[in-house]
Short mmCIF file of N, CA and C and ligand atoms in Angstrom, two decimals:
data_model
loop_
_atom_site.label_atom_id
_atom_site.label_comp_id
_atom_site.label_asym_id
_atom_site.label_seq_id
_atom_site.Cartn_x
_atom_site.Cartn_y
_atom_site.Cartn_z
N MET H 1 0.72 -1.34 0.06
CA MET H 1 0.92 0.68 0.14
C MET H 1 0.55 0.99 -0.08
N LYS H 2 1.74 1.55 0.31
CA LYS H 2 2.79 2.80 0.68
C LYS H 2 3.18 2.64 -0.47
N LYS H 3 3.69 1.50 -1.37
CA LYS H 3 4.59 1.69 -2.19
C LYS H 3 3.28 2.92 -3.44
N ALA H 4 2.64 1.74 -3.48
CA ALA H 4 1.08 2.15 -4.38
C ALA H 4 0.94 3.62 -4.40
N LYS H 5 1.47 4.03 -2.82
CA LYS H 5 0.80 5.90 -2.28
C LYS H 5 2.10 6.33 -3.06
N LEU H 6 2.78 6.16 -2.35
CA LEU H 6 3.56 6.36 -3.18
C LEU H 6 4.16 6.69 -4.10
N ALA H 7 4.25 5.89 -5.12
CA ALA H 7 4.09 6.09 -6.75
C ALA H 7 2.57 6.85 -7.30
N ILE H 8 1.42 7.01 -6.50
CA ILE H 8 1.04 7.79 -6.78
C ILE H 8 1.61 9.21 -6.75
N ALA H 9 1.79 9.59 -5.85
CA ALA H 9 2.70 11.29 -5.37
C ALA H 9 3.36 11.10 -6.44
N MET H 10 4.79 10.62 -7.19
CA MET H 10 5.93 10.49 -7.85
C MET H 10 4.46 11.14 -8.72
N ILE H 11 4.12 10.61 -9.36
CA ILE H 11 2.69 9.91 -10.92
C ILE H 11 2.47 12.39 -10.37
N ALA H 12 1.99 12.69 -9.71
CA ALA H 12 1.56 13.70 -9.37
C ALA H 12 1.93 15.55 -9.16
N LEU H 13 3.92 14.86 -8.85
CA LEU H 13 4.62 15.88 -9.12
C LEU H 13 5.00 16.19 -10.65
N GLY H 14 5.09 15.03 -11.03
CA GLY H 14 5.62 14.84 -12.51
C GLY H 14 4.64 15.77 -12.83
N THR H 15 2.83 15.30 -13.04
CA THR H 15 2.44 16.37 -14.01
C THR H 15 2.80 17.64 -13.53
N ALA H 16 2.70 17.66 -12.41
CA ALA H 16 3.22 19.36 -12.28
C ALA H 16 4.29 19.99 -12.59
N ALA H 17 5.63 18.76 -13.19
CA ALA H 17 6.52 20.08 -13.60
C ALA H 17 6.19 19.72 -14.27
N LEU H 18 5.70 18.89 -15.67
CA LEU H 18 5.68 19.04 -16.94
C LEU H 18 4.85 20.01 -17.27
N ALA H 19 3.98 20.64 -16.11
CA ALA H 19 2.65 21.57 -16.32
C ALA H 19 3.83 22.62 -16.82
N HIS H 20 4.49 23.23 -16.07
CA HIS H 20 5.28 24.46 -15.58
C HIS H 20 6.37 24.10 -17.31
N GLY H 21 6.97 23.17 -17.60
CA GLY H 21 8.24 22.68 -17.96
C GLY H 21 8.43 23.86 -20.04
N GLY H 22 9.22 24.36 -19.84
CA GLY H 22 9.33 24.76 -20.65
C GLY H 22 9.01 26.87 -19.89
N VAL H 23 8.81 26.81 -19.27
CA VAL H 23 7.87 28.31 -18.82
C VAL H 23 9.04 29.06 -18.80
N GLU H 24 9.36 29.99 -19.93
CA GLU H 24 10.33 31.31 -19.46
C GLU H 24 9.96 32.39 -18.51
N ASN H 25 8.75 32.47 -18.82
CA ASN H 25 8.48 34.42 -18.30
C ASN H 25 7.97 34.04 -17.20
N LYS H 26 8.69 34.84 -15.53
CA LYS H 26 9.32 34.12 -14.44
C LYS H 26 7.86 34.30 -13.47
N ASP H 27 7.68 36.21 -14.60
CA ASP H 27 6.02 35.60 -13.23
C ASP H 27 5.11 35.59 -13.98
N VAL H 28 4.45 34.48 -14.87
CA VAL H 28 4.58 32.95 -15.38
C VAL H 28 4.66 32.36 -14.80
N MET H 29 5.33 32.07 -14.41
CA MET H 29 5.61 31.33 -13.70
C MET H 29 5.16 30.56 -12.21
N ALA H 30 5.31 32.18 -11.05
CA ALA H 30 5.43 32.75 -10.41
C ALA H 30 3.42 32.49 -9.26
N ARG H 31 2.75 32.80 -10.74
CA ARG H 31 1.84 32.90 -10.28
C ARG H 31 0.86 31.70 -11.36
N MET H 32 1.41 30.12 -11.72
CA MET H 32 1.90 28.97 -11.72
C MET H 32 1.19 28.60 -10.35
N MET H 33 2.58 29.09 -9.63
CA MET H 33 2.95 28.56 -8.82
C MET H 33 1.72 28.26 -7.68
N VAL H 34 1.49 30.14 -7.18
CA VAL H 34 0.25 30.00 -6.36
C VAL H 34 -0.85 28.98 -7.04
N MET H 35 -1.14 28.73 -8.06
CA MET H 35 -2.51 28.27 -8.75
C MET H 35 -2.01 27.30 -8.07
N GLU H 36 -0.40 26.24 -8.72
CA GLU H 36 0.14 24.79 -8.38
C GLU H 36 -0.64 25.17 -6.45
N THR H 37 0.13 24.99 -5.73
CA THR H 37 -0.69 24.85 -4.39
C THR H 37 -1.85 25.49 -4.02
N ILE H 38 -2.95 26.82 -4.47
CA ILE H 38 -3.97 25.84 -3.99
C ILE H 38 -4.69 24.94 -4.80
N GLY H 39 -4.48 24.16 -6.03
CA GLY H 39 -4.87 23.11 -6.37
C GLY H 39 -4.22 22.16 -5.11
N ASP H 40 -2.88 21.94 -4.41
CA ASP H 40 -2.10 20.36 -4.46
C ASP H 40 -3.51 20.83 -3.49
N GLN H 41 -3.57 21.82 -2.14
CA GLN H 41 -4.63 21.91 -1.41
C GLN H 41 -5.88 21.29 -1.29
N MET H 42 -6.52 21.72 -2.47
CA MET H 42 -7.65 21.48 -2.91
C MET H 42 -7.77 19.29 -3.24
N LYS H 43 -6.15 18.29 -3.54
CA LYS H 43 -6.55 17.98 -4.28
C LYS H 43 -6.08 16.64 -2.94
N LEU H 44 -5.92 17.74 -1.35
CA LEU H 44 -5.56 16.67 -1.42
C LEU H 44 -6.80 16.88 -0.02
N VAL H 45 -7.85 18.49 0.38
CA VAL H 45 -9.04 17.76 0.74
C VAL H 45 -9.86 16.99 -0.40
N GLY H 46 -9.16 17.07 -1.16
CA GLY H 46 -10.43 15.46 -1.86
C GLY H 46 -9.61 14.54 -1.81
N ALA H 47 -9.02 14.14 -1.67
CA ALA H 47 -8.04 12.98 -1.21
C ALA H 47 -9.21 12.31 -0.41
N MET H 48 -9.45 13.08 1.05
CA MET H 48 -9.57 13.08 2.58
C MET H 48 -11.20 12.61 2.39
N ALA H 49 -11.68 13.54 0.64
CA ALA H 49 -13.16 13.61 0.72
C ALA H 49 -13.79 12.28 0.38
N LYS H 50 -12.16 11.51 -0.26
CA LYS H 50 -13.24 10.11 -1.40
C LYS H 50 -11.95 8.92 -0.71
N GLY H 51 -11.56 8.68 1.14
CA GLY H 51 -11.19 8.22 1.50
C GLY H 51 -10.14 7.90 1.06
N GLN H 52 -8.86 7.96 0.51
CA GLN H 52 -7.80 8.09 0.04
C GLN H 52 -7.21 8.11 0.76
N MET H 53 -7.79 9.39 2.36
CA MET H 53 -6.55 9.57 2.38
C MET H 53 -6.95 9.86 3.86
N ALA H 54 -6.15 9.50 4.89
CA ALA H 54 -7.19 9.32 6.25
C ALA H 54 -7.17 10.80 6.82
N PHE H 55 -8.91 11.25 7.83
CA PHE H 55 -9.57 12.07 7.71
C PHE H 55 -8.38 13.11 9.26
N ASP H 56 -8.40 14.34 9.18
CA ASP H 56 -7.69 15.06 9.66
C ASP H 56 -8.10 16.74 9.17
N ALA H 57 -8.72 16.29 10.81
CA ALA H 57 -9.26 17.46 10.46
C ALA H 57 -8.26 18.65 11.25
N ASN H 58 -7.63 19.18 11.46
CA ASN H 58 -6.63 19.99 11.60
C ASN H 58 -5.84 20.49 10.44
N ALA H 59 -5.96 19.21 9.16
CA ALA H 59 -5.07 19.60 8.12
C ALA H 59 -6.04 19.77 7.46
N ALA H 60 -6.92 19.25 7.54
CA ALA H 60 -8.78 20.55 6.03
C ALA H 60 -8.10 21.29 6.44
N ASN H 61 -8.71 21.85 7.86
CA ASN H 61 -8.87 23.44 7.83
C ASN H 61 -7.65 24.69 7.75
N SER H 62 -6.54 23.66 8.00
CA SER H 62 -5.03 24.37 7.76
C SER H 62 -5.07 24.84 5.80
N ALA H 63 -5.58 22.73 4.81
CA ALA H 63 -5.05 23.45 3.83
C ALA H 63 -6.61 24.44 3.57
N LEU H 64 -7.56 24.89 3.66
CA LEU H 64 -8.57 26.16 3.45
C LEU H 64 -7.41 27.62 4.04
N ASN H 65 -6.83 27.54 4.83
CA ASN H 65 -6.08 28.47 5.43
C ASN H 65 -5.56 29.11 4.07
N GLU H 66 -4.80 28.39 3.61
CA GLU H 66 -4.00 28.31 2.79
C GLU H 66 -4.64 28.70 1.77
N ILE H 67 -5.39 27.82 1.14
CA ILE H 67 -6.18 28.29 0.02
C ILE H 67 -6.08 29.97 -0.17
N ALA H 68 -6.85 30.24 1.15
CA ALA H 68 -7.31 31.14 1.66
C ALA H 68 -6.07 32.18 1.13
N ALA H 69 -4.95 31.77 1.75
CA ALA H 69 -3.26 33.11 1.90
C ALA H 69 -3.05 33.20 0.17
N GLN H 70 -2.89 31.74 -0.31
CA GLN H 70 -2.42 32.37 -1.78
C GLN H 70 -3.75 32.27 -2.42
N SER H 71 -4.79 33.04 -2.48
CA SER H 71 -5.52 32.91 -3.15
C SER H 71 -6.02 34.57 -3.51
N ALA H 72 -4.99 35.15 -2.41
CA ALA H 72 -5.29 36.59 -1.46
C ALA H 72 -4.01 37.12 -2.08
N GLN H 73 -3.05 36.12 -2.90
CA GLN H 73 -2.82 37.23 -3.36
C GLN H 73 -2.05 36.83 -5.43
N ILE H 74 -3.46 36.31 -5.69
CA ILE H 74 -3.80 36.44 -6.71
C ILE H 74 -3.75 37.49 -7.87
N VAL H 75 -4.52 38.72 -7.23
CA VAL H 75 -4.20 39.94 -7.38
C VAL H 75 -3.49 40.53 -7.87
N SER H 76 -2.66 40.15 -7.02
CA SER H 76 -1.46 41.06 -7.40
C SER H 76 -0.35 40.13 -7.67
N MET H 77 -0.91 39.16 -8.39
CA MET H 77 0.29 37.66 -9.22
C MET H 77 -0.02 38.04 -10.78
N PHE H 78 -1.59 38.65 -11.27
CA PHE H 78 -1.57 38.43 -12.00
C PHE H 78 -1.42 40.46 -12.97
N GLU H 79 -1.32 41.03 -11.56
CA GLU H 79 -1.59 42.21 -12.22
C GLU H 79 -0.38 43.23 -13.26
N VAL H 80 0.78 43.02 -13.86
CA VAL H 80 1.51 42.50 -14.32
C VAL H 80 1.07 41.73 -15.49
N ARG H 81 0.92 42.35 -17.14
CA ARG H 81 0.65 41.25 -18.09
C ARG H 81 1.21 40.76 -18.56
N ALA H 82 1.97 39.69 -18.08
CA ALA H 82 3.47 38.71 -18.18
C ALA H 82 1.92 37.77 -18.71
N GLU H 83 2.91 37.33 -19.95
CA GLU H 83 2.73 36.35 -21.56
C GLU H 83 3.79 35.38 -21.60
N ASP H 84 3.90 33.44 -22.40
CA ASP H 84 4.45 32.60 -22.06
C ASP H 84 3.79 32.01 -23.33
N PRO H 85 4.19 30.90 -23.62
CA PRO H 85 3.16 30.39 -25.03
C PRO H 85 2.83 29.37 -24.24
N LYS H 86 3.21 29.00 -22.75
CA LYS H 86 3.08 27.63 -22.50
C LYS H 86 1.99 27.64 -21.20
N SER H 87 1.29 29.99 -20.99
CA SER H 87 0.26 29.76 -20.32
C SER H 87 -1.02 29.59 -21.49
N GLU H 88 -1.68 29.48 -20.08
CA GLU H 88 -3.80 28.83 -19.83
C GLU H 88 -4.43 30.50 -19.41
N ALA H 89 -2.82 31.43 -18.76
CA ALA H 89 -4.48 33.01 -18.87
C ALA H 89 -4.91 33.50 -19.91
N LEU H 90 -5.84 33.71 -20.02
CA LEU H 90 -7.25 34.06 -21.88
C LEU H 90 -6.63 36.11 -21.44
N PRO H 91 -6.84 37.23 -22.43
CA PRO H 91 -5.89 37.78 -22.14
C PRO H 91 -7.22 38.64 -21.48
N VAL H 92 -8.66 37.83 -21.87
CA VAL H 92 -9.76 38.88 -20.99
C VAL H 92 -9.61 39.73 -19.57
N ILE H 93 -8.78 38.85 -18.81
CA ILE H 93 -8.41 38.89 -17.21
C ILE H 93 -7.57 40.30 -17.64
N TRP H 94 -7.20 40.86 -18.33
CA TRP H 94 -6.92 42.07 -18.57
C TRP H 94 -7.66 43.14 -18.81
N GLU H 95 -8.66 42.81 -20.04
CA GLU H 95 -9.46 43.66 -20.61
C GLU H 95 -11.06 43.70 -19.27
N ASP H 96 -11.17 42.44 -18.82
CA ASP H 96 -12.66 42.68 -17.47
C ASP H 96 -10.94 42.33 -16.50
N TRP H 97 -11.02 43.16 -16.13
CA TRP H 97 -9.48 43.20 -15.00
C TRP H 97 -10.08 43.12 -13.00
N GLU H 98 -11.10 44.04 -13.36
CA GLU H 98 -13.04 44.14 -12.85
C GLU H 98 -13.77 42.68 -12.20
N THR H 99 -13.33 41.97 -13.26
CA THR H 99 -14.34 41.12 -13.22
C THR H 99 -12.86 39.77 -12.36
N PHE H 100 -11.75 40.01 -13.66
CA PHE H 100 -11.61 38.89 -12.79
C PHE H 100 -10.83 38.45 -11.12
N SER H 101 -10.48 40.41 -10.54
CA SER H 101 -10.84 40.32 -9.20
C SER H 101 -11.69 39.44 -7.97
N SER H 102 -12.80 40.14 -9.04
CA SER H 102 -13.88 40.16 -7.87
C SER H 102 -14.35 38.88 -7.59
N ARG H 103 -13.38 37.71 -9.15
CA ARG H 103 -13.23 36.47 -8.77
C ARG H 103 -12.46 35.52 -7.89
N ALA H 104 -11.47 36.97 -8.24
CA ALA H 104 -10.04 36.00 -7.15
C ALA H 104 -10.67 36.70 -5.05
N THR H 105 -11.54 37.46 -5.50
CA THR H 105 -12.20 37.89 -3.94
C THR H 105 -13.37 36.89 -3.27
N ASP H 106 -13.83 36.52 -3.99
CA ASP H 106 -14.79 35.38 -4.05
C ASP H 106 -14.25 34.48 -3.65
N ALA H 107 -13.00 33.58 -4.25
CA ALA H 107 -12.31 32.19 -4.28
C ALA H 107 -11.58 32.97 -2.62
N GLU H 108 -10.33 33.42 -1.98
CA GLU H 108 -10.55 33.77 -0.71
C GLU H 108 -10.87 33.64 0.27
N HIS H 109 -12.24 35.00 -0.65
CA HIS H 109 -13.66 34.82 0.49
C HIS H 109 -14.92 33.61 1.65
N ALA H 110 -14.22 32.39 0.69
CA ALA H 110 -15.32 31.51 0.06
C ALA H 110 -14.49 31.07 1.96
N ALA H 111 -12.91 30.64 1.18
CA ALA H 111 -12.06 29.86 1.97
C ALA H 111 -11.34 30.18 3.09
N GLU H 112 -12.01 31.16 3.52
CA GLU H 112 -12.16 32.09 4.61
C GLU H 112 -12.21 31.72 5.59
N LYS H 113 -14.00 31.34 5.16
CA LYS H 113 -15.27 31.17 5.68
C LYS H 113 -15.42 29.66 6.10
N LEU H 114 -14.67 28.88 5.46
CA LEU H 114 -14.88 27.44 5.43
C LEU H 114 -13.69 26.85 6.04
N ALA H 115 -12.30 28.11 6.46
CA ALA H 115 -10.86 27.66 7.07
C ALA H 115 -11.56 27.09 8.71
N GLY H 116 -11.42 26.47 9.13
CA GLY H 116 -11.41 26.15 11.08
C GLY H 116 -13.53 25.32 11.07
N THR H 117 -14.12 25.36 9.60
CA THR H 117 -14.98 24.31 10.26
C THR H 117 -14.73 23.20 10.27
N ILE H 118 -13.97 22.39 8.91
CA ILE H 118 -13.72 21.29 9.25
C ILE H 118 -13.72 20.43 10.80
N GLN H 119 -15.21 19.97 11.22
CA GLN H 119 -15.39 19.61 12.35
C GLN H 119 -15.09 17.85 11.59
N SER H 120 -15.68 17.08 10.45
CA SER H 120 -16.06 15.60 10.00
C SER H 120 -15.63 15.75 8.93
N GLU H 121 -15.38 13.43 8.89
CA GLU H 121 -15.36 14.19 7.44
C GLU H 121 -16.75 13.91 6.64
N ALA H 122 -17.90 14.18 7.03
CA ALA H 122 -18.86 14.98 6.36
C ALA H 122 -19.03 15.86 6.12
N ASP H 123 -17.80 17.36 6.16
CA ASP H 123 -17.95 18.26 6.77
C ASP H 123 -17.64 18.37 5.53
N LEU H 124 -16.28 17.64 4.26
CA LEU H 124 -15.49 17.79 3.44
C LEU H 124 -15.94 18.19 2.30
N GLY H 125 -17.69 17.46 1.52
CA GLY H 125 -18.42 17.43 0.37
C GLY H 125 -18.34 18.80 0.36
N ALA H 126 -18.92 19.84 1.00
CA ALA H 126 -20.63 20.78 0.86
C ALA H 126 -18.91 22.19 0.64
N ALA H 127 -17.32 21.97 1.70
CA ALA H 127 -17.14 22.44 1.66
C ALA H 127 -16.09 22.85 -0.09
N LEU H 128 -15.77 21.15 -0.24
CA LEU H 128 -15.07 21.20 -1.44
C LEU H 128 -16.05 21.86 -2.66
N GLY H 129 -17.70 21.74 -2.37
CA GLY H 129 -18.53 21.98 -3.87
C GLY H 129 -18.61 23.74 -3.55
N GLN H 130 -18.05 24.01 -2.29
CA GLN H 130 -18.11 25.88 -1.97
C GLN H 130 -17.55 25.70 -2.91
N LEU H 131 -15.92 26.24 -2.37
CA LEU H 131 -14.79 26.45 -2.79
C LEU H 131 -14.35 25.76 -4.33
N GLY H 132 -15.19 25.02 -5.06
CA GLY H 132 -14.97 24.53 -6.28
C GLY H 132 -15.40 25.45 -7.12
N GLU H 133 -16.82 25.91 -6.87
CA GLU H 133 -17.65 26.56 -7.78
C GLU H 133 -16.35 28.11 -8.00
N THR H 134 -16.11 28.29 -7.05
CA THR H 134 -15.55 29.94 -7.04
C THR H 134 -13.76 29.71 -7.86
N CYS H 135 -13.72 28.46 -8.50
CA CYS H 135 -12.06 27.78 -8.97
C CYS H 135 -12.37 28.01 -10.34
N LYS H 136 -14.09 27.27 -10.47
CA LYS H 136 -14.19 27.14 -11.98
C LYS H 136 -14.74 28.33 -12.04
N ALA H 137 -16.09 29.83 -11.59
CA ALA H 137 -16.33 30.69 -11.91
C ALA H 137 -15.26 31.51 -12.92
N CYS H 138 -13.41 30.51 -12.06
CA CYS H 138 -13.02 31.80 -12.82
C CYS H 138 -12.33 31.27 -13.82
N HIS H 139 -12.07 30.43 -13.66
CA HIS H 139 -11.18 29.33 -15.67
C HIS H 139 -12.35 29.19 -16.46
N SER H 140 -13.17 29.59 -15.51
CA SER H 140 -14.67 29.29 -17.54
C SER H 140 -14.16 30.21 -18.41
N GLN H 141 -13.97 31.24 -17.76
CA GLN H 141 -14.03 33.13 -17.98
C GLN H 141 -12.16 32.98 -18.06
N PHE H 142 -11.49 32.57 -17.55
CA PHE H 142 -10.28 33.34 -17.43
C PHE H 142 -9.31 32.46 -18.58
N ARG H 143 -9.61 31.01 -18.33
CA ARG H 143 -8.48 30.08 -18.42
C ARG H 143 -8.90 29.48 -19.66
N LYS H 144 -7.91 29.43 -20.17
CA LYS H 144 -7.90 28.13 -21.70
C LYS H 144 -9.16 26.98 -21.54
C1 HEC V 201 -10.13 35.24 -9.94
C2 HEC V 201 -9.10 33.33 -11.26
C3 HEC V 201 -8.81 32.50 -10.87
C4 HEC V 201 -9.27 31.63 -9.64
C5 HEC V 201 -10.37 32.02 -8.32
C6 HEC V 201 -8.42 30.66 -9.72
N1 HEC V 201 -8.08 30.17 -10.32
FE1 HEC V 201 -6.72 28.59 -11.36
N2 HEC V 201 -5.75 29.14 -12.66
C7 HEC V 201 -6.35 30.98 -13.44
C8 HEC V 201 -5.49 31.56 -14.58
C9 HEC V 201 -5.37 32.69 -14.63
C10 HEC V 201 -5.11 30.22 -14.32
C11 HEC V 201 -3.59 30.07 -15.83
C12 HEC V 201 -2.13 30.28 -15.21
C13 HEC V 201 -1.29 30.38 -16.68
O1 HEC V 201 -1.08 29.89 -17.12
O2 HEC V 201 -0.71 31.26 -16.86
C14 HEC V 201 -4.75 29.10 -13.29
C15 HEC V 201 -4.23 27.60 -13.22
C16 HEC V 201 -4.59 27.27 -12.87
C17 HEC V 201 -4.22 25.81 -12.49
C18 HEC V 201 -2.94 25.23 -12.81
C19 HEC V 201 -1.51 26.02 -12.27
C20 HEC V 201 -0.29 24.84 -13.47
O3 HEC V 201 0.74 24.60 -13.16
O4 HEC V 201 0.21 25.77 -15.07
C21 HEC V 201 -4.74 25.20 -11.33
C22 HEC V 201 -3.72 23.52 -10.86
C23 HEC V 201 -5.62 25.97 -11.01
N3 HEC V 201 -5.79 26.66 -11.63
C24 HEC V 201 -6.37 25.43 -9.62
C25 HEC V 201 -7.05 26.32 -9.26
C26 HEC V 201 -8.26 25.43 -7.66
C27 HEC V 201 -8.23 24.71 -6.89
C28 HEC V 201 -8.70 27.30 -7.40
C29 HEC V 201 -9.92 27.20 -6.67
C30 HEC V 201 -9.28 27.14 -5.75
C31 HEC V 201 -8.44 28.29 -8.95
N4 HEC V 201 -7.25 27.62 -9.12
C32 HEC V 201 -9.37 29.56 -8.13
C33 HEC V 201 -7.63 31.59 -12.75
C34 HEC V 201 -7.23 31.67 -11.31
#
């Protein structure tokens, strides 16, 4: 079992490395890292929700805290209109900056509100659903 888990972790790391492979613009790289950190925390909570990982309320709440903290950086990370062929960011981000910023604030506030509320495994699904909506709301409009 341990070996299987390790293999899965390695695969996850491998795809993350690939996603950034060849990114040359350092501002693009930095914002991708913020997103990746957010994504990793979501995966952790998701793994708990699916029972692939032992439930740990503290770990889940601190993952949500981390998502809130990272989301608070989204606006400043995208302020510079940095471009890279590997980027999935759409130009509309800078054309409709107000909407983009408010989507970032929505994600931050949702994570902030949820952090600390996870008490049992049963709380995970709804938290993931609420937060996931805020990711989707931005990605569907601003990400390729
Ligand atoms: C305000 C908009 C916005 C919000 C909110 C947002 N994202 Fe993103 N996300 C983006 C954009 C734009 C990109 C593409 C960045 C690029 O390629 O330059 C991205 C990329 C990503 C990536 C790929 C990073 C990589 O390695 O290239 C992951 C993973 C991700 N987001 C996860 C999440 C999760 C999970 C949430 C919700 C908890 C979330 N995002 C919320 C805008 C957002």
